C-alpha atoms as an extended CHARMM CRD file, in Angstrom:
* protein
*
        82  EXT
         1         1  ALA       CA              0.0000000000        0.0000000000        0.0000000000  PROA      1               0.0000000000
         2         2  ALA       CA              1.1860000000        3.5140000000       -0.7380000000  PROA      2               0.0000000000
         3         3  ARG       CA              2.1840000000        5.6960000000        2.1630000000  PROA      3               0.0000000000
         4         4  CYS       CA              2.0910000000        9.4660000000        2.3500000000  PROA      4               0.0000000000
         5         5  VAL       CA              4.7010000000       11.4920000000        4.2230000000  PROA      5               0.0000000000
         6         6  GLY       CA              3.9740000000       15.1130000000        5.0800000000  PROA      6               0.0000000000
         7         7  PHE       CA              6.6320000000       17.8090000000        4.8710000000  PROA      7               0.0000000000
         8         8  ALA       CA              6.4170000000       21.2010000000        6.5350000000  PROA      8               0.0000000000
         9         9  ALA       CA              8.9310000000       24.0400000000        6.5890000000  PROA      9               0.0000000000
        10        10  SER       CA              9.1880000000       26.4080000000        9.4980000000  PROA      10              0.0000000000
        11        11  ARG       CA              8.6690000000       29.3330000000        7.1030000000  PROA      11              0.0000000000
        12        12  CYS       CA              7.1210000000       29.6120000000        3.6640000000  PROA      12              0.0000000000
        13        13  PHE       CA              9.1060000000       28.3150000000        0.7260000000  PROA      13              0.0000000000
        14        14  LEU       CA             10.0090000000       31.2100000000       -1.5450000000  PROA      14              0.0000000000
        15        15  VAL       CA             10.3410000000       29.1560000000       -4.7190000000  PROA      15              0.0000000000
        16        16  HSD       CA              7.9830000000       28.5620000000       -7.6030000000  PROA      16              0.0000000000
        17        17  PHE       CA              5.4220000000       25.8040000000       -7.0480000000  PROA      17              0.0000000000
        18        18  ALA       CA              6.7690000000       23.5900000000       -9.8610000000  PROA      18              0.0000000000
        19        19  GLU       CA             10.3530000000       23.9890000000       -8.6210000000  PROA      19              0.0000000000
        20        20  LEU       CA              9.3060000000       22.9480000000       -5.1090000000  PROA      20              0.0000000000
        21        21  LYS       CA              7.5930000000       19.8000000000       -6.3900000000  PROA      21              0.0000000000
        22        22  LYS       CA             10.5980000000       18.8960000000       -8.5620000000  PROA      22              0.0000000000
        23        23  ALA       CA             13.0700000000       19.4540000000       -5.7180000000  PROA      23              0.0000000000
        24        24  LEU       CA             11.0140000000       17.3330000000       -3.3120000000  PROA      24              0.0000000000
        25        25  TYR       CA             10.6650000000       14.5840000000       -5.9170000000  PROA      25              0.0000000000
        26        26  GLU       CA             14.4300000000       14.5050000000       -6.4710000000  PROA      26              0.0000000000
        27        27  LEU       CA             15.1480000000       14.5850000000       -2.7310000000  PROA      27              0.0000000000
        28        28  CYS       CA             12.7070000000       11.8060000000       -1.8690000000  PROA      28              0.0000000000
        29        29  SER       CA             13.3950000000        9.5200000000       -4.8280000000  PROA      29              0.0000000000
        30        30  GLN       CA             16.6540000000        8.4410000000       -3.2220000000  PROA      30              0.0000000000
        31        31  PHE       CA             14.6100000000        6.5630000000       -0.5880000000  PROA      31              0.0000000000
        32        32  GLY       CA             12.3400000000        4.6770000000       -2.9800000000  PROA      32              0.0000000000
        33        33  PRO       CA              9.7440000000        5.0460000000       -5.7230000000  PROA      33              0.0000000000
        34        34  VAL       CA              7.7160000000        8.2730000000       -5.4200000000  PROA      34              0.0000000000
        35        35  LEU       CA              4.1950000000        8.1190000000       -6.8400000000  PROA      35              0.0000000000
        36        36  ASP       CA              3.2070000000       11.7480000000       -6.3490000000  PROA      36              0.0000000000
        37        37  VAL       CA              4.2360000000       15.0540000000       -4.7790000000  PROA      37              0.0000000000
        38        38  VAL       CA              1.4640000000       17.4000000000       -3.6730000000  PROA      38              0.0000000000
        39        39  ALA       CA              2.4940000000       20.9060000000       -2.6380000000  PROA      39              0.0000000000
        40        40  ALA       CA             -0.0130000000       23.2640000000       -1.0760000000  PROA      40              0.0000000000
        41        41  LYS       CA             -0.9140000000       26.3520000000       -3.0880000000  PROA      41              0.0000000000
        42        42  THR       CA             -3.1290000000       28.1060000000       -0.5470000000  PROA      42              0.0000000000
        43        43  LEU       CA             -1.7570000000       30.7080000000        1.8600000000  PROA      43              0.0000000000
        44        44  ARG       CA             -3.0250000000       28.7430000000        4.8650000000  PROA      44              0.0000000000
        45        45  LEU       CA             -1.0900000000       25.6280000000        3.8190000000  PROA      45              0.0000000000
        46        46  ARG       CA              1.9340000000       27.3260000000        2.2220000000  PROA      46              0.0000000000
        47        47  GLY       CA              5.1570000000       25.6180000000        3.1900000000  PROA      47              0.0000000000
        48        48  GLN       CA              3.5190000000       22.1950000000        3.3680000000  PROA      48              0.0000000000
        49        49  ALA       CA              3.7950000000       19.3210000000        0.9480000000  PROA      49              0.0000000000
        50        50  TRP       CA              2.9820000000       15.6320000000        0.8050000000  PROA      50              0.0000000000
        51        51  VAL       CA              5.0110000000       12.9300000000       -0.8790000000  PROA      51              0.0000000000
        52        52  VAL       CA              3.3690000000        9.6170000000       -1.7400000000  PROA      52              0.0000000000
        53        53  PHE       CA              5.7320000000        6.6390000000       -1.8030000000  PROA      53              0.0000000000
        54        54  ARG       CA              4.9510000000        3.2730000000       -3.3600000000  PROA      54              0.0000000000
        55        55  ASP       CA              5.6400000000        1.3950000000       -0.1220000000  PROA      55              0.0000000000
        56        56  VAL       CA              5.7550000000        1.9550000000        3.6140000000  PROA      56              0.0000000000
        57        57  GLU       CA              9.4460000000        1.0360000000        3.8730000000  PROA      57              0.0000000000
        58        58  SER       CA             10.4910000000        3.8520000000        1.5230000000  PROA      58              0.0000000000
        59        59  ALA       CA              8.2860000000        6.3490000000        3.3440000000  PROA      59              0.0000000000
        60        60  THR       CA              9.7430000000        5.2930000000        6.6960000000  PROA      60              0.0000000000
        61        61  LYS       CA             13.3190000000        5.6800000000        5.4260000000  PROA      61              0.0000000000
        62        62  ALA       CA             12.5520000000        9.1470000000        4.0900000000  PROA      62              0.0000000000
        63        63  GLN       CA             10.8680000000       10.2430000000        7.3170000000  PROA      63              0.0000000000
        64        64  ARG       CA             13.7660000000        9.0550000000        9.4720000000  PROA      64              0.0000000000
        65        65  LYS       CA             16.4870000000       10.5850000000        7.2960000000  PROA      65              0.0000000000
        66        66  LEU       CA             14.8270000000       13.8850000000        6.4280000000  PROA      66              0.0000000000
        67        67  HSD       CA             13.1220000000       14.9270000000        9.6770000000  PROA      67              0.0000000000
        68        68  ASP       CA             14.8330000000       18.0490000000       11.0900000000  PROA      68              0.0000000000
        69        69  SER       CA             17.0590000000       18.3280000000        8.0160000000  PROA      69              0.0000000000
        70        70  ALA       CA             17.4420000000       21.4710000000        5.8990000000  PROA      70              0.0000000000
        71        71  PHE       CA             15.6260000000       21.7930000000        2.5850000000  PROA      71              0.0000000000
        72        72  LEU       CA             16.0780000000       24.9010000000        0.4470000000  PROA      72              0.0000000000
        73        73  GLY       CA             17.7500000000       26.5180000000        3.4390000000  PROA      73              0.0000000000
        74        74  LYS       CA             14.9010000000       25.8710000000        5.8740000000  PROA      74              0.0000000000
        75        75  PRO       CA             14.4160000000       23.1800000000        8.5280000000  PROA      75              0.0000000000
        76        76  MET       CA             11.7680000000       20.5610000000        7.8060000000  PROA      76              0.0000000000
        77        77  ARG       CA              9.3880000000       18.6530000000       10.0080000000  PROA      77              0.0000000000
        78        78  VAL       CA              8.6210000000       15.3250000000        8.3600000000  PROA      78              0.0000000000
        79        79  THR       CA              5.7580000000       13.2130000000        9.6640000000  PROA      79              0.0000000000
        80        80  PHE       CA              3.3920000000       10.6040000000        8.3040000000  PROA      80              0.0000000000
        81        81  ALA       CA              0.2090000000       12.1620000000        6.9780000000  PROA      81              0.0000000000
        82        82  LYS       CA             -3.0360000000       11.2710000000        8.7030000000  PROA      82              0.0000000000
């Protein structure tokens, strides 16, 4: 079953929407097959994104390695989406 991992930056990303999705895809692909990257476009959800992995193992690896790491110069909180 696919598993979704949520990403949140402490401040808004100041990059174009398409660039953010591409950068997250490239970052997360090293942990396993990525099925989709969904980045929030609304002001309320700005700075948040969700990455859907093909399997739970890949999502778990990504969450463990990327939580509290820097992405585009900002710290990330990485948790499993509800």
